[in-house]
Short mmCIF file of C-alpha atoms in Angstrom, two decimals:
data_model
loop_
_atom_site.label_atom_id
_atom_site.label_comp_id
_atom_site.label_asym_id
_atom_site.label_seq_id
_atom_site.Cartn_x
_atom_site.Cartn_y
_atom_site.Cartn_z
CA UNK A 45 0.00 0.00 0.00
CA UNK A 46 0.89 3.57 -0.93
CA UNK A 47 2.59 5.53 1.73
CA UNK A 48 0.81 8.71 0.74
CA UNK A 49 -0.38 9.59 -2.72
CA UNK A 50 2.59 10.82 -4.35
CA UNK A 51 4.64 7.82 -3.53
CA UNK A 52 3.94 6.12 -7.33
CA UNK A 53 6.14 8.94 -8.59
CA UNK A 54 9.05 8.43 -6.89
CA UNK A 55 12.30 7.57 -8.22
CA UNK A 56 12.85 4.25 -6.19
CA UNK A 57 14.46 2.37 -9.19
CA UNK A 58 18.30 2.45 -8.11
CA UNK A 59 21.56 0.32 -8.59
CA UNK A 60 24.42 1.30 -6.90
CA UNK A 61 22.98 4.21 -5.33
CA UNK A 62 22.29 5.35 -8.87
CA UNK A 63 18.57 6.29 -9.60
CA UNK A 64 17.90 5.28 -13.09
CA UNK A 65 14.00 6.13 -13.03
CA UNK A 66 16.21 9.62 -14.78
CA UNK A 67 17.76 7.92 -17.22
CA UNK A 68 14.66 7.79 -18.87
CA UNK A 69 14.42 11.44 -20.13
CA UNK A 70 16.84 10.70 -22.14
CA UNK A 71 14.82 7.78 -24.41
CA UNK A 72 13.07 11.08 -25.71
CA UNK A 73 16.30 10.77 -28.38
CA UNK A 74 15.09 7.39 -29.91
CA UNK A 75 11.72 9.03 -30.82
CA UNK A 76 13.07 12.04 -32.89
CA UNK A 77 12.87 11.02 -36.94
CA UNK A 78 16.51 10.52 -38.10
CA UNK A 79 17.19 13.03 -41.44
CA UNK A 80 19.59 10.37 -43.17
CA UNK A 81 16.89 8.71 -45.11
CA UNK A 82 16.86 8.98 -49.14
CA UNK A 83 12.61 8.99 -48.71
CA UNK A 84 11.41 11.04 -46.08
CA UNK A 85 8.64 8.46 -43.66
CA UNK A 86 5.42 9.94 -42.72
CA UNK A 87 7.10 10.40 -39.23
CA UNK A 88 9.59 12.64 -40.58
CA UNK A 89 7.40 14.44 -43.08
CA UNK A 90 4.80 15.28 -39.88
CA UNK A 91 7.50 15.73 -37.88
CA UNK A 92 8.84 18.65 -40.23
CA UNK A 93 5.24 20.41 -40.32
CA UNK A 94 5.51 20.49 -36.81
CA UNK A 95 8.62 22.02 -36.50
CA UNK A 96 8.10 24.23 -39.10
CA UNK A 97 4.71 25.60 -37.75
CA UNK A 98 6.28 25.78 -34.51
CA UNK A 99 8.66 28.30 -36.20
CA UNK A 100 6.42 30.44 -37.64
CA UNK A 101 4.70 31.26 -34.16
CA UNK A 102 7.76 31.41 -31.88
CA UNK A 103 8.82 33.85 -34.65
CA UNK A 104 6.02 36.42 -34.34
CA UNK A 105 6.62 36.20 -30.72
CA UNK A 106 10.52 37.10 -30.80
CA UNK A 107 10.21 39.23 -33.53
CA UNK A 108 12.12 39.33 -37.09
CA UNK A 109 15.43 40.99 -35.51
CA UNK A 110 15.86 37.43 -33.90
CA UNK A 111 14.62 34.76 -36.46
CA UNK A 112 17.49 32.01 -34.78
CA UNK A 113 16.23 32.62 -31.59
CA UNK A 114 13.09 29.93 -32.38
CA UNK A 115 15.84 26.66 -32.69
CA UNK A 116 16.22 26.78 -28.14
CA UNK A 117 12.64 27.00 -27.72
CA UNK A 118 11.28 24.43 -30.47
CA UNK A 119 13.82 22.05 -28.81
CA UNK A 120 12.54 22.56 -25.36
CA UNK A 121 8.96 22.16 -26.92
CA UNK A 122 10.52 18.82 -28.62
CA UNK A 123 12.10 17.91 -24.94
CA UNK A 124 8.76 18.15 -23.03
CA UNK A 125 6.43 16.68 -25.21
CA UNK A 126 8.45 13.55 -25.48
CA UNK A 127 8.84 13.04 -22.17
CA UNK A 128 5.06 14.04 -21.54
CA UNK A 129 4.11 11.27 -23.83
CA UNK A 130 6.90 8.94 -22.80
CA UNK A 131 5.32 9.18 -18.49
CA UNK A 132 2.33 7.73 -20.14
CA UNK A 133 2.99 4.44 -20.93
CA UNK A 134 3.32 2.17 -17.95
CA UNK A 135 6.32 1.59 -15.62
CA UNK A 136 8.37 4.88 -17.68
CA UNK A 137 9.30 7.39 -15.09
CA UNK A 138 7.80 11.07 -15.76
CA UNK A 139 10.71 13.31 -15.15
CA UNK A 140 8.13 16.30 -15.90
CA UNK A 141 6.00 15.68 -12.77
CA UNK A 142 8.49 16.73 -10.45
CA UNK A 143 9.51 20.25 -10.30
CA UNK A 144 13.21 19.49 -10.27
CA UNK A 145 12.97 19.21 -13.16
CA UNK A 146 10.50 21.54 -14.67
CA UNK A 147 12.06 24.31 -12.32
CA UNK A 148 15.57 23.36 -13.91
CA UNK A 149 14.06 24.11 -16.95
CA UNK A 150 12.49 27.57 -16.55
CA UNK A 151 14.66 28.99 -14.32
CA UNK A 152 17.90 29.32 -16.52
CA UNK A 153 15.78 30.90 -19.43
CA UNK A 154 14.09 33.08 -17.15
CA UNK A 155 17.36 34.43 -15.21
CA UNK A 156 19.40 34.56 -18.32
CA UNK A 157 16.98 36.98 -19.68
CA UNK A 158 16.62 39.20 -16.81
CA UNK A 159 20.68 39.64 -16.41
CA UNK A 160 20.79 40.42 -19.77
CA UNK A 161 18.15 42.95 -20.40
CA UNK A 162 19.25 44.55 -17.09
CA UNK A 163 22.65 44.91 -17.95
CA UNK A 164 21.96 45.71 -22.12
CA UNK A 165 18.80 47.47 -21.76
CA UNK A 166 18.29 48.96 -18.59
CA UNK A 167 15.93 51.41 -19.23
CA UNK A 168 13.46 49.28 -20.74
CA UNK A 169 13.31 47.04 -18.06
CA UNK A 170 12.46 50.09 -15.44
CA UNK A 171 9.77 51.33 -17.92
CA UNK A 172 8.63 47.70 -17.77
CA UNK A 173 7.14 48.03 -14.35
CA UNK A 174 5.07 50.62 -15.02
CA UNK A 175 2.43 50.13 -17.67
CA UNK A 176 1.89 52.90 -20.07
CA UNK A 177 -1.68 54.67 -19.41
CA UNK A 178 -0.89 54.02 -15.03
CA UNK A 179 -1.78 57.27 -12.47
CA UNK A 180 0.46 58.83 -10.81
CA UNK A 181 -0.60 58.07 -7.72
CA UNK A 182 -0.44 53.88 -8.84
CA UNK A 183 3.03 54.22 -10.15
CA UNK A 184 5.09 52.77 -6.42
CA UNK A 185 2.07 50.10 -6.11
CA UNK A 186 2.43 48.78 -9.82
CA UNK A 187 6.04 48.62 -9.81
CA UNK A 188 5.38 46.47 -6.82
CA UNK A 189 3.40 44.16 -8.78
CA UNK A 190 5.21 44.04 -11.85
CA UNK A 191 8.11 43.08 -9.61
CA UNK A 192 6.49 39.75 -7.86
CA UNK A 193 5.06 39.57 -11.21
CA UNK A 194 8.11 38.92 -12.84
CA UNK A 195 9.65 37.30 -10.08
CA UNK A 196 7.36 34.09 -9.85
CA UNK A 197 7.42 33.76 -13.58
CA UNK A 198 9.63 30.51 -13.23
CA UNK A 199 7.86 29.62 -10.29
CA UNK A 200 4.54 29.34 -12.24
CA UNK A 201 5.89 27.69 -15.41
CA UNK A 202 7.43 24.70 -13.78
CA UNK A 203 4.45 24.19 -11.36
CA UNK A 204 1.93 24.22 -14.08
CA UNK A 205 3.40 21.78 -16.03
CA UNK A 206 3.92 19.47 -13.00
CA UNK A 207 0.97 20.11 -11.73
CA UNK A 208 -0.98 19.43 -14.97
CA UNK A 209 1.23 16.15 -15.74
CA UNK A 210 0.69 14.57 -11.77
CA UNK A 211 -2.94 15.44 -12.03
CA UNK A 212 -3.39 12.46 -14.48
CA UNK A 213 -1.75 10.18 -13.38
CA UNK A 214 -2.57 10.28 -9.82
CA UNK A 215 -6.30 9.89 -10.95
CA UNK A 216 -5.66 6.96 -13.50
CA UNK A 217 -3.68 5.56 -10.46
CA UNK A 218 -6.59 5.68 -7.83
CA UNK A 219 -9.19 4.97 -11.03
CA UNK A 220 -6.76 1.64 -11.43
CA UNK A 221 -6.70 0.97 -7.28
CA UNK A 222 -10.76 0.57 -7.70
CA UNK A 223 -10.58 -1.95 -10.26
CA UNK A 224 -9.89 -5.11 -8.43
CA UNK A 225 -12.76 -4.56 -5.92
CA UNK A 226 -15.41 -3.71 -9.01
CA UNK A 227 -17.63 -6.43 -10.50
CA UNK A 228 -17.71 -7.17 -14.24
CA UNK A 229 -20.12 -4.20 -15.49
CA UNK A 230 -18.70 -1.63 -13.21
CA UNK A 231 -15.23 -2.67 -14.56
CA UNK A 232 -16.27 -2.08 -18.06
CA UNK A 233 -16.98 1.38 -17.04
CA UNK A 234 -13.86 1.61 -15.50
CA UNK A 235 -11.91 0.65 -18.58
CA UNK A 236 -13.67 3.23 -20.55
CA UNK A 237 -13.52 6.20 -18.53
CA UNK A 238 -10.03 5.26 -18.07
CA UNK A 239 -9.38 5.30 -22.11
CA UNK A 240 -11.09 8.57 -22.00
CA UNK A 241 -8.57 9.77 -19.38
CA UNK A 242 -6.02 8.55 -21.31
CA UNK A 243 -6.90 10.43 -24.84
CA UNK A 244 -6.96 13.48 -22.19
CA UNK A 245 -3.72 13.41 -20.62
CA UNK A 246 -2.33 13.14 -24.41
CA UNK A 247 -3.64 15.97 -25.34
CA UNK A 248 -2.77 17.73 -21.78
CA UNK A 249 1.09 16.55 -22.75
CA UNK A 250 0.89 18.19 -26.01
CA UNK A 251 -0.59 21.40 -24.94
CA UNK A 252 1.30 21.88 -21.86
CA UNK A 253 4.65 21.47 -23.92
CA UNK A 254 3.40 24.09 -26.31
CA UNK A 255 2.64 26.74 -23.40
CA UNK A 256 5.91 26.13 -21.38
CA UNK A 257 7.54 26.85 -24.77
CA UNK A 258 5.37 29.85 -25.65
CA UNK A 259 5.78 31.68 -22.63
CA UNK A 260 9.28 31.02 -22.05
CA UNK A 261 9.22 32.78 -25.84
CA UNK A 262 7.25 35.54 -24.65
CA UNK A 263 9.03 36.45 -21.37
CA UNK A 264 12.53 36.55 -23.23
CA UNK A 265 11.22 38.70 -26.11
CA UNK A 266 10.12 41.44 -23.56
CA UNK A 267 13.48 42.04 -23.08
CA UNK A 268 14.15 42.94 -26.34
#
């Protein structure tokens, strides 16, 4: 029995003192299409529409003065869907439910662009914290909140995404706990509300990876 709810997420897997429920963020590598092919697959051929309209968005969003700037953040999108999608096949580990790992994620991007538009562009990031159109009298209190604002922007990225990804699976977990104690009609249920679950979290792994990408985007191009 489960020590307390969370306890199914743990990395226990170990030899050696070595956890190895981490080494599998890396199997996200054996999923991405190889390019050496003569005949592009389907894989690769979807694979490339997704990339490409990927580009086109994160683009708009940093601006044409930094069209390169797209390749960090489609890779992180490529990163975090892959091991969204990996944590939901049974007995993989999902390194993106636990915020050491989503926080190690948005916390470099997020510091790296605050040092440098404080140190290249100073004076746009003190007319940041005051929105144009704000009183006079409003001016101390919104710099204030632009400031915590700004501050918990890591803070909220990597506990959204582990928040949305351990949502799931702790209620397929207790869904699959009920099932031994459920008669044969009850259990059909089960199975389907469980399949519906499942088609869920998929699409809660896709669209998760696109927002952590997309706002990372947009917080580094206001500092442009």
């Amino acid at each position: 029995m489960m020590a307390n709810l969370f306890s199914s997420f743990d990395p226990m897997s170990s030899i050696a003192e070595l956890s190895l429920n981490w080494t599998s963020t890396l199997l996200a590598l054996l999923f991405i299409p190889y390019l050496f092919w003569a005949m592009p697959s389907r894989a690769t051929l979807l694979w490339n529409l997704m990339i490409m309209t990927l580009h086109k968005e994160l683009k708009i969003l940093l601006g044409q003065a930094n069209p390169g700037g797209t390749l960090m953040f489609i890779s992180l999108f490529s990163f975090l869907m892959f091991n969204n999608l990996l944590g939901l096949i049974p007995y993989v580990f999902t390194s993106t439910s636990h915020l050491v790992m989503t926080l190690s994620l948005a916390l470099p991007i997020w510091l790296a662009s605050i040092i440098y538009g404080w140190f290249n562009q100073a004076n746009h990031m003190f007319a940041h914290l005051v929105p144009a159109g704000t009183p006079g009298p409003l001016t101390p209190l919104m710099v204030i909140i632009e400031t915590v604002s700004n501050t918990i922007r890591p803070g909220t990225l990597a506990v959204r995404l582990a928040a949305n990804m351990i949502a799931g699976h702790l209620l397929l977990t207790l869904l699959g706990n009920t099932g031994p104690h459920l008669n044969s009609n009850l259990l059909s249920i089960l199975l389907m509300a469980q399949l519906l679950l499942l088609i869920l979290e998929t699409a809660v792994a896709l669209i998760q990876s696109y927002v952590f990408a997309a706002l990372s985007t947009l917080y580094t191009s206001e500092v442009n």
